Coordinates of C-alpha atoms in Angstrom, one line a residue:
M13 CA 170.2 83.0 137.9
S14 CA 169.1 85.3 140.2
G15 CA 172.1 86.9 141.0
A16 CA 173.4 87.6 137.0
P17 CA 173.4 90.9 135.8
L18 CA 171.0 92.5 133.6
I19 CA 172.3 94.6 130.5
G20 CA 169.8 96.6 128.1
V21 CA 170.8 97.0 124.9
D22 CA 169.5 99.4 122.2
W23 CA 170.6 98.2 118.7
G24 CA 169.2 100.4 116.5
T25 CA 169.9 100.2 112.5
S26 CA 173.2 102.6 112.8
N27 CA 174.0 102.7 116.3
L28 CA 174.4 99.6 119.2
R29 CA 173.4 101.3 123.1
A30 CA 174.1 99.1 126.5
C31 CA 173.9 100.0 130.0
L32 CA 174.7 97.7 133.1
F33 CA 172.0 97.9 135.4
G34 CA 172.4 97.4 139.4
A35 CA 170.3 95.2 141.3
D36 CA 167.6 98.4 141.8
G37 CA 167.8 99.5 138.0
A38 CA 170.4 102.2 138.6
V39 CA 172.8 102.0 135.7
L40 CA 176.3 101.7 136.7
E41 CA 178.3 102.2 133.1
R42 CA 177.0 102.7 129.4
R43 CA 179.0 101.8 126.2
G44 CA 178.0 102.0 122.4
S45 CA 179.3 101.9 119.2
D46 CA 178.7 102.5 115.4
Q47 CA 177.7 99.0 115.0
G48 CA 174.3 99.4 113.6
I49 CA 172.2 96.6 111.9
Q50 CA 173.2 97.8 108.7
R51 CA 177.0 97.4 109.4
I52 CA 176.6 93.8 110.5
E53 CA 176.9 91.0 108.6
T54 CA 174.3 87.6 108.5
G55 CA 175.5 85.9 111.6
G56 CA 177.7 88.5 113.3
H57 CA 175.7 90.0 116.2
E58 CA 176.7 87.5 119.0
A59 CA 180.5 88.8 118.7
V60 CA 179.6 92.4 118.4
L61 CA 177.4 91.9 121.5
S62 CA 180.0 90.0 123.1
D63 CA 182.8 92.1 122.3
L64 CA 180.9 95.3 123.2
V65 CA 180.0 93.6 127.1
D66 CA 183.0 92.1 128.1
G67 CA 184.5 92.8 130.9
W68 CA 180.7 93.5 132.2
L69 CA 180.7 89.3 132.8
P70 CA 181.3 88.4 136.2
A71 CA 183.4 84.9 136.1
G72 CA 180.8 81.6 135.8
E73 CA 177.5 83.4 135.4
R74 CA 175.3 84.1 132.3
P75 CA 174.6 87.6 132.5
R76 CA 170.8 88.7 131.5
I77 CA 170.3 90.9 127.9
L78 CA 167.8 92.0 127.0
M79 CA 167.5 93.7 123.4
C80 CA 165.0 96.4 122.1
G81 CA 165.0 98.4 118.6
M82 CA 165.9 96.9 114.9
I83 CA 167.5 94.1 116.0
G84 CA 164.4 92.4 116.5
S85 CA 163.5 93.3 112.5
R86 CA 163.7 91.1 109.6
Q87 CA 167.3 92.4 109.3
G88 CA 168.0 91.9 112.4
W89 CA 169.3 88.7 115.0
R90 CA 166.3 87.5 115.6
E91 CA 162.8 88.9 113.6
A92 CA 160.2 89.5 117.2
P93 CA 156.5 90.1 115.8
Y94 CA 155.2 93.5 116.7
A95 CA 152.7 93.8 119.5
P96 CA 149.5 95.5 119.1
C97 CA 148.1 98.2 120.1
P98 CA 146.9 99.0 122.9
A99 CA 150.3 97.9 124.5
G100 CA 152.6 98.5 127.6
L101 CA 155.1 97.1 129.9
A102 CA 152.8 93.9 130.6
E103 CA 152.4 92.9 126.8
I104 CA 155.9 93.7 125.8
A105 CA 157.5 91.7 128.6
A106 CA 154.8 88.3 127.8
A107 CA 156.1 88.9 123.7
L108 CA 160.1 88.7 124.3
I109 CA 161.8 86.6 122.1
P110 CA 164.4 84.4 123.6
V111 CA 167.7 83.9 121.4
D112 CA 170.0 81.0 122.0
T113 CA 173.4 81.7 122.6
A114 CA 176.2 79.5 124.7
W115 CA 177.5 82.6 126.9
A116 CA 174.2 84.4 127.9
D117 CA 170.5 84.7 128.7
V118 CA 169.2 87.3 125.6
W119 CA 165.8 88.1 124.8
I120 CA 164.7 90.8 122.1
A121 CA 161.7 92.9 122.8
P122 CA 159.3 93.2 120.5
G123 CA 158.0 96.7 118.7
L124 CA 154.6 97.8 118.4
S125 CA 152.2 98.3 115.4
T126 CA 148.7 100.3 115.4
L127 CA 145.9 100.4 112.9
A128 CA 144.2 103.5 112.6
A129 CA 140.4 104.2 112.1
D130 CA 141.5 104.6 108.3
H131 CA 143.1 101.3 108.1
R132 CA 146.3 102.9 108.3
A133 CA 149.1 101.0 109.6
D134 CA 152.4 102.0 111.4
V135 CA 154.6 100.6 113.1
M136 CA 157.7 101.6 115.9
R137 CA 161.1 99.5 116.5
G138 CA 162.8 100.7 120.0
E139 CA 160.8 104.2 120.8
E140 CA 158.4 102.0 122.3
T141 CA 160.7 101.4 125.0
Q142 CA 161.6 105.4 124.8
I143 CA 158.0 106.2 125.2
L144 CA 157.0 103.3 127.8
G145 CA 160.4 104.6 130.1
L146 CA 159.0 108.2 129.8
A147 CA 155.6 108.2 130.3
P148 CA 154.1 107.8 133.3
E149 CA 152.2 104.6 135.0
G150 CA 148.8 106.5 135.5
G151 CA 147.2 109.3 133.7
E152 CA 147.8 110.4 129.5
A153 CA 150.1 111.7 127.9
L154 CA 151.6 113.0 124.6
V155 CA 155.1 111.2 123.6
I156 CA 157.1 112.2 121.1
A157 CA 160.0 110.6 120.4
P158 CA 162.0 112.9 117.8
G159 CA 164.9 111.4 115.0
T160 CA 164.7 109.8 111.4
H161 CA 161.5 108.3 111.7
S162 CA 159.7 110.9 114.2
K163 CA 156.8 108.9 116.9
W164 CA 154.1 110.8 118.5
A165 CA 152.8 108.4 120.7
E166 CA 149.3 108.4 123.3
V167 CA 149.8 106.7 126.3
N168 CA 146.7 106.7 128.6
A169 CA 147.4 104.8 132.0
G170 CA 151.3 103.0 131.1
R171 CA 149.8 101.7 127.6
V172 CA 150.5 103.2 124.2
S173 CA 146.7 103.3 122.7
S174 CA 148.3 104.6 119.3
F175 CA 150.8 106.5 117.4
R176 CA 151.9 108.3 114.4
T177 CA 155.0 108.3 112.9
Y178 CA 156.8 111.2 110.6
L179 CA 159.6 110.7 108.0
T180 CA 160.8 114.3 109.2
G181 CA 164.5 113.8 110.4
E182 CA 165.3 111.2 107.2
L183 CA 163.9 114.3 105.0
Y184 CA 165.9 116.6 106.1
E185 CA 169.0 114.3 105.4
L186 CA 167.7 113.9 101.7
L187 CA 166.7 117.7 101.5
S188 CA 169.8 119.2 102.7
R189 CA 172.4 117.0 101.0
H190 CA 170.7 115.4 97.7
S191 CA 168.0 117.8 96.5
I192 CA 168.4 121.1 94.2
L193 CA 167.7 122.6 97.9
A194 CA 171.3 121.8 98.8
R195 CA 172.8 123.4 96.1
L196 CA 172.6 126.8 97.8
M197 CA 173.0 125.7 102.0
E198 CA 176.6 126.0 103.4
G199 CA 176.7 124.2 106.4
D200 CA 174.3 123.0 109.1
A201 CA 174.9 125.4 111.9
P202 CA 172.6 126.3 114.3
D203 CA 170.5 129.5 113.2
A204 CA 167.8 130.4 115.8
A205 CA 166.4 133.4 114.2
C206 CA 166.3 130.9 110.6
F207 CA 164.8 127.8 112.4
A208 CA 162.2 130.2 114.0
L209 CA 160.8 131.4 110.8
G210 CA 160.8 127.7 109.5
A211 CA 158.8 126.8 112.3
E212 CA 156.1 129.9 111.9
R213 CA 155.6 129.8 108.4
A214 CA 154.8 125.8 108.6
L215 CA 152.8 126.4 111.7
A216 CA 151.0 129.2 110.2
A217 CA 150.2 128.0 106.8
P218 CA 149.9 123.6 107.4
G219 CA 151.1 122.8 103.2
L220 CA 154.7 120.9 103.7
L221 CA 155.2 120.5 100.4
G222 CA 153.8 124.5 99.1
L223 CA 156.6 125.6 101.4
L224 CA 159.7 123.3 100.8
F225 CA 160.5 125.7 97.7
S226 CA 160.7 128.5 99.9
V227 CA 164.0 127.6 101.0
R228 CA 166.1 128.1 97.5
A229 CA 163.8 131.4 96.5
E230 CA 164.9 132.6 100.2
A231 CA 168.7 131.9 98.8
L232 CA 167.9 133.5 95.5
F233 CA 166.6 136.7 96.8
H234 CA 169.0 136.8 99.5
H235 CA 166.7 136.8 101.9
L236 CA 168.3 134.4 104.3
P237 CA 171.5 133.7 104.2
A238 CA 173.6 130.4 102.9
T239 CA 174.8 129.3 106.4
G240 CA 171.2 129.4 108.1
L241 CA 169.1 127.9 105.0
A242 CA 169.6 124.0 107.1
A243 CA 168.2 125.3 110.2
Y244 CA 165.7 127.3 107.8
L245 CA 164.6 123.9 106.4
S246 CA 164.9 122.1 110.0
G247 CA 162.1 124.5 111.1
L248 CA 159.8 124.1 108.1
L249 CA 159.7 120.2 108.6
I250 CA 159.5 120.3 112.8
G251 CA 157.0 122.7 112.3
S252 CA 154.9 120.7 109.7
E253 CA 155.3 117.5 111.7
V254 CA 154.4 119.6 115.2
A255 CA 151.1 121.1 113.5
E256 CA 150.3 118.1 111.6
G257 CA 150.8 116.2 115.1
L258 CA 149.0 118.8 117.1
A259 CA 145.8 118.6 115.3
A260 CA 145.1 115.4 115.8
A261 CA 146.2 115.9 119.6
D262 CA 143.8 116.1 122.8
P263 CA 144.7 119.8 124.1
N264 CA 144.8 119.0 127.3
V265 CA 147.2 116.0 127.5
P266 CA 150.6 117.0 128.7
I267 CA 153.9 116.7 126.6
L268 CA 156.8 114.7 126.8
I269 CA 159.7 115.1 125.0
A270 CA 162.7 111.2 124.8
A271 CA 165.4 113.2 122.8
A272 CA 168.9 113.8 122.7
P273 CA 169.0 117.4 124.0
R274 CA 170.0 119.3 121.2
L275 CA 166.8 118.1 119.3
G276 CA 165.0 117.9 121.9
E277 CA 165.0 121.9 122.8
L278 CA 164.2 122.5 119.0
Y279 CA 161.0 120.6 119.5
R280 CA 160.3 122.5 122.7
T281 CA 161.0 125.7 120.6
V282 CA 158.4 124.9 118.3
L283 CA 155.9 123.7 121.1
D284 CA 156.3 127.0 122.7
L285 CA 155.6 128.6 119.0
A286 CA 152.5 126.6 118.6
G287 CA 151.4 127.5 122.4
R288 CA 151.9 124.0 123.8
P289 CA 155.1 123.7 125.7
A290 CA 156.4 120.4 126.4
A291 CA 156.1 119.4 130.3
H292 CA 159.4 117.2 130.1
I293 CA 162.3 116.5 128.3
I294 CA 164.7 113.2 129.2
D295 CA 167.7 111.8 126.8
G296 CA 166.6 109.7 124.1
G297 CA 169.2 107.1 125.7
E298 CA 168.1 107.9 129.3
A299 CA 164.5 107.1 128.2
S300 CA 165.8 103.2 126.5
A301 CA 167.3 102.7 130.1
L302 CA 163.9 103.4 131.9
G303 CA 162.3 101.4 129.6
L304 CA 164.0 98.7 129.0
W305 CA 164.4 98.0 133.3
R306 CA 160.7 98.7 133.5
I307 CA 160.1 95.8 130.5
W308 CA 162.0 93.6 132.6
E309 CA 160.5 94.5 136.0
A310 CA 157.2 93.7 134.4
R311 CA 157.8 89.8 133.3
T312 CA 155.1 87.7 135.1

């Protein structure tokens, strides 16, 4: 077992990403597919995983596979109960759930849960691996993991102390495709000026519900081009998220972002407009790989 390779897997609702680690934690190869858990029938997870990592398996050796994300949800392969915050690498590593397979040794990492002072509960699966892959092991940081459900996590000495979820990405998808606002939109091409305008308005006057209809009104009066409305809506939503997130954050703590490059730059733009520049941006896939390796190394 000591010489068996480690394979890290980030298995979400829509996508599946895997990486093969070397003995020093360096990623030797990456693979991915669109076989997220929502596309797999009950009982089909093992076959999908086996196909994805085919060729990474040395003859006669059982690979070690560590998975994170929605694969550990009730809709996934096997449920991995949430680890309560505050939690770091040690707590997650101690709560790994084994999965029986004939050809590999497989574990699923738990997500995290938190309970705010007002008794509002929150949960995450997968983002905790990105956050702990990016966050420093010492000191404090505010880590933002944008996406369908954006996470803002407070990290102290390598442990997530609390976090909050924003439905930003999912709300953008719904509003830009299925609402009255979508009727006048033409495409979703980047438009830096329209995005910045939306972000500035959201930062200046927090209160998203009162701003959203301006997407339609600005188009009706030809103040904004139809091709820039999607960018304007994105600016409103991300601006509102940033305004709310920063209001609850320590102004002296550095901000880190784990996201795909284009999305990360949008958040960097809004943080700059808010006077809180992000100290570092790392691709979400790279952050997941770093986090999976760190969790594996934290096992006792």
